Amino acid sequence: MKRYWLVKSEPDEFGIDDLAAMPKKTEHWDGVRNYQARNTMRDDMKKGDEVFFYHSNCDVPGIVGLCTVVREGYPDHTAFDPDDKHYDPKSDPDNPRWFMVDVKLKRKFKRTISLKELKARDDLDGFALTRKGNRLSVMEVDKAHFELILGLE
DNA sequence: GCCAACGTTGGC
DNA sequence: GCCAACGTTGGC
């Protein structure tokens, strides 16, 4: 059963155009240091699942494109690298604390489906992204919500 | 740059 | 195990 997800990234760090520029338009989703998001990537995201790419911390926060999971959860090696920004000395290569998946860009949307627009809708009950105080960088999206949002483009 | 929300850490 | 202090996220 295919599931649907949303991942956040700051365009100043790694935006959708950066993903588009990668070989095979594919990149590993490293640097997530939150246990709930970690569990989602380690356990729940499966090959072929569809993923919204969301831009946070920018002029117009919102959903900017569509990706798919092309590799399922495996250890986030950036946690082992002391020179890496996301280095975590508590993650042991023999018992990794952090995991990631690989995502591939399917397509960039013609326009940004802004957070503002999503918040203004009354047919997205329970949508994790617009729930108060949500700071998760990886979250599940209901199939119905996913399809509804796809239709907004 | 501000600050609310929330997760993590560490003293006790 | 509680909870205050602190750090981070992310919209505005």
CSV table of C-alpha atoms (C1' of nucleotides) in Angstrom, one decimal:
chain,number,residue,atom,x,y,z
A,1,MET,CA,0.0,0.0,0.0
A,2,LYS,CA,1.6,3.2,-1.2
A,3,ARG,CA,1.9,6.0,1.4
A,4,TYR,CA,2.4,9.7,1.1
A,5,TRP,CA,4.8,12.0,2.8
A,6,LEU,CA,6.0,15.6,3.1
A,7,VAL,CA,9.6,16.6,3.7
A,8,LYS,CA,10.9,20.0,4.5
A,9,SER,CA,14.1,21.7,3.4
A,10,GLU,CA,15.4,25.2,3.5
A,11,PRO,CA,16.0,26.4,0.0
A,12,ASP,CA,19.1,28.2,1.1
A,13,GLU,CA,20.5,24.9,2.2
A,14,PHE,CA,19.1,22.4,-0.3
A,15,GLY,CA,16.2,23.4,-2.4
A,16,ILE,CA,14.2,21.7,-5.1
A,17,ASP,CA,16.5,23.2,-7.8
A,18,ASP,CA,19.4,21.6,-6.0
A,19,LEU,CA,17.7,18.3,-6.2
A,20,ALA,CA,16.9,18.8,-9.9
A,21,ALA,CA,20.6,19.3,-10.4
A,22,MET,CA,21.7,16.1,-8.8
A,23,PRO,CA,22.8,13.1,-10.8
A,24,LYS,CA,19.6,11.1,-11.5
A,25,LYS,CA,17.8,14.0,-9.6
A,26,THR,CA,18.3,11.9,-6.6
A,27,GLU,CA,19.7,12.7,-3.2
A,28,HIS,CA,19.8,11.2,0.3
A,29,TRP,CA,17.8,13.0,2.9
A,30,ASP,CA,20.5,13.5,5.5
A,31,GLY,CA,20.7,15.6,8.5
A,32,VAL,CA,17.4,14.8,10.2
A,33,ARG,CA,18.0,14.8,13.9
A,34,ASN,CA,14.6,14.2,15.3
A,35,TYR,CA,13.5,10.8,16.6
A,36,GLN,CA,10.0,10.9,15.2
A,37,ALA,CA,11.2,11.9,11.7
A,38,ARG,CA,14.0,9.3,12.0
A,39,ASN,CA,11.5,6.6,12.8
A,40,THR,CA,9.4,7.5,9.8
A,41,MET,CA,12.4,7.3,7.5
A,42,ARG,CA,13.8,4.2,9.0
A,43,ASP,CA,10.6,2.2,9.2
A,44,ASP,CA,7.8,3.7,7.2
A,45,MET,CA,8.9,5.2,3.9
A,46,LYS,CA,8.9,2.6,1.2
A,47,LYS,CA,10.2,2.6,-2.3
A,48,GLY,CA,7.6,4.1,-4.7
A,49,ASP,CA,5.9,6.2,-2.0
A,50,GLU,CA,5.2,9.7,-3.1
A,51,VAL,CA,6.7,12.8,-1.3
A,52,PHE,CA,5.9,16.5,-1.4
A,53,PHE,CA,9.0,18.7,-1.3
A,54,TYR,CA,8.4,21.7,1.0
A,55,HIS,CA,10.5,24.8,1.3
A,56,SER,CA,10.7,26.2,4.8
A,57,ASN,CA,12.3,29.3,6.2
A,58,CYS,CA,12.1,31.4,3.1
A,59,ASP,CA,10.1,34.1,1.5
A,60,VAL,CA,7.2,31.9,0.4
A,61,PRO,CA,7.1,28.7,2.4
A,62,GLY,CA,5.2,26.0,0.6
A,63,ILE,CA,5.1,22.8,-1.4
A,64,VAL,CA,7.2,23.1,-4.5
A,65,GLY,CA,7.4,19.7,-6.1
A,66,LEU,CA,6.8,16.0,-6.1
A,67,CYS,CA,9.4,13.2,-5.4
A,68,THR,CA,9.4,9.5,-4.9
A,69,VAL,CA,11.3,7.3,-2.4
A,70,VAL,CA,13.9,5.4,-4.4
A,71,ARG,CA,15.9,3.9,-1.4
A,72,GLU,CA,14.5,2.8,1.9
A,73,GLY,CA,15.9,3.7,5.3
A,74,TYR,CA,19.6,3.3,5.9
A,75,PRO,CA,22.1,4.9,8.3
A,76,ASP,CA,22.8,8.6,7.9
A,77,HIS,CA,26.6,8.6,7.4
A,78,THR,CA,26.8,12.3,8.0
A,79,ALA,CA,26.3,11.6,11.7
A,80,PHE,CA,29.7,9.8,11.7
A,81,ASP,CA,31.7,12.6,10.1
A,82,PRO,CA,33.2,15.1,12.6
A,83,ASP,CA,33.6,17.7,9.9
A,84,ASP,CA,29.9,17.5,8.9
A,85,LYS,CA,27.5,20.1,10.1
A,86,HIS,CA,25.2,17.3,11.3
A,87,TYR,CA,27.9,15.3,13.1
A,88,ASP,CA,26.6,13.4,16.1
A,89,PRO,CA,29.2,11.7,18.3
A,90,LYS,CA,26.5,9.6,19.9
A,91,SER,CA,25.7,7.9,16.7
A,92,ASP,CA,27.9,4.8,16.5
A,93,PRO,CA,28.5,3.2,13.0
A,94,ASP,CA,27.8,-0.2,14.6
A,95,ASN,CA,24.6,1.0,16.1
A,96,PRO,CA,23.5,4.1,14.1
A,97,ARG,CA,21.2,6.5,15.7
A,98,TRP,CA,20.1,8.4,12.5
A,99,PHE,CA,18.6,7.1,9.3
A,100,MET,CA,17.8,8.6,5.9
A,101,VAL,CA,16.1,7.7,2.7
A,102,ASP,CA,16.9,8.6,-0.9
A,103,VAL,CA,14.4,10.7,-2.8
A,104,LYS,CA,14.2,11.3,-6.5
A,105,LEU,CA,12.5,14.4,-8.0
A,106,LYS,CA,9.6,13.5,-10.2
A,107,ARG,CA,8.7,17.1,-11.1
A,108,LYS,CA,8.9,20.6,-9.9
A,109,PHE,CA,5.4,22.3,-9.6
A,110,LYS,CA,4.6,25.1,-11.9
A,111,ARG,CA,4.0,27.2,-8.9
A,112,THR,CA,4.5,27.1,-5.1
A,113,ILE,CA,1.5,25.9,-3.2
A,114,SER,CA,2.0,28.2,-0.3
A,115,LEU,CA,1.6,27.5,3.3
A,116,LYS,CA,-0.7,30.5,3.5
A,117,GLU,CA,-2.9,29.0,0.9
A,118,LEU,CA,-2.9,25.6,2.6
A,119,LYS,CA,-3.7,27.2,6.0
A,120,ALA,CA,-6.7,29.1,4.5
A,121,ARG,CA,-8.4,25.9,3.3
A,122,ASP,CA,-11.1,24.2,5.4
A,123,ASP,CA,-10.9,20.8,3.7
A,124,LEU,CA,-7.5,19.8,5.2
A,125,ASP,CA,-8.6,18.7,8.6
A,126,GLY,CA,-5.8,17.1,10.5
A,127,PHE,CA,-3.1,18.0,7.9
A,128,ALA,CA,0.1,17.7,9.9
A,129,LEU,CA,1.8,20.6,8.2
A,130,THR,CA,-0.8,23.2,9.2
A,131,ARG,CA,-1.3,21.9,12.7
A,132,LYS,CA,-0.3,24.4,15.3
A,133,GLY,CA,3.3,24.1,16.5
A,134,ASN,CA,4.3,21.4,14.1
A,135,ARG,CA,8.0,21.4,13.5
A,136,LEU,CA,8.5,18.0,12.1
A,137,SER,CA,10.7,17.9,9.0
A,138,VAL,CA,9.3,14.5,7.8
A,139,MET,CA,5.6,13.8,8.1
A,140,GLU,CA,2.8,11.6,6.6
A,141,VAL,CA,0.1,13.0,4.4
A,142,ASP,CA,-3.3,11.4,4.0
A,143,LYS,CA,-4.0,10.0,0.5
A,144,ALA,CA,-7.0,12.2,0.2
A,145,HIS,CA,-5.1,15.3,1.3
A,146,PHE,CA,-2.2,14.4,-1.0
A,147,GLU,CA,-4.5,14.2,-4.0
A,148,LEU,CA,-6.4,17.3,-3.1
A,149,ILE,CA,-3.2,19.3,-2.9
A,150,LEU,CA,-1.9,17.8,-6.1
A,151,GLY,CA,-5.0,19.2,-7.7
A,152,LEU,CA,-4.3,22.7,-6.6
A,153,GLU,CA,-1.2,23.1,-8.8
B,1,DG,C1',15.3,39.7,14.3
B,2,DC,C1',11.6,38.1,17.3
B,3,DC,C1',9.4,34.7,19.6
B,4,DA,C1',6.1,30.6,20.2
B,5,DA,C1',6.3,25.9,20.2
B,6,DC,C1',8.5,22.0,21.3
B,7,DG,C1',12.4,18.6,21.9
B,8,DT,C1',16.4,17.4,24.6
B,9,DT,C1',19.5,17.6,28.4
B,10,DG,C1',21.0,17.1,32.9
B,11,DG,C1',20.7,18.2,37.9
B,12,DC,C1',18.3,16.6,41.7
C,1,DG,C1',11.0,10.6,37.1
C,2,DC,C1',10.4,15.6,37.4
C,3,DC,C1',11.2,19.9,35.5
C,4,DA,C1',14.0,24.1,34.5
C,5,DA,C1',17.2,25.5,31.3
C,6,DC,C1',18.6,25.6,26.9
C,7,DG,C1',18.6,24.8,21.8
C,8,DT,C1',16.2,24.5,17.5
C,9,DT,C1',12.6,25.2,14.1
C,10,DG,C1',10.3,28.1,11.3
C,11,DG,C1',6.6,31.5,10.5
C,12,DC,C1',6.2,36.2,10.5
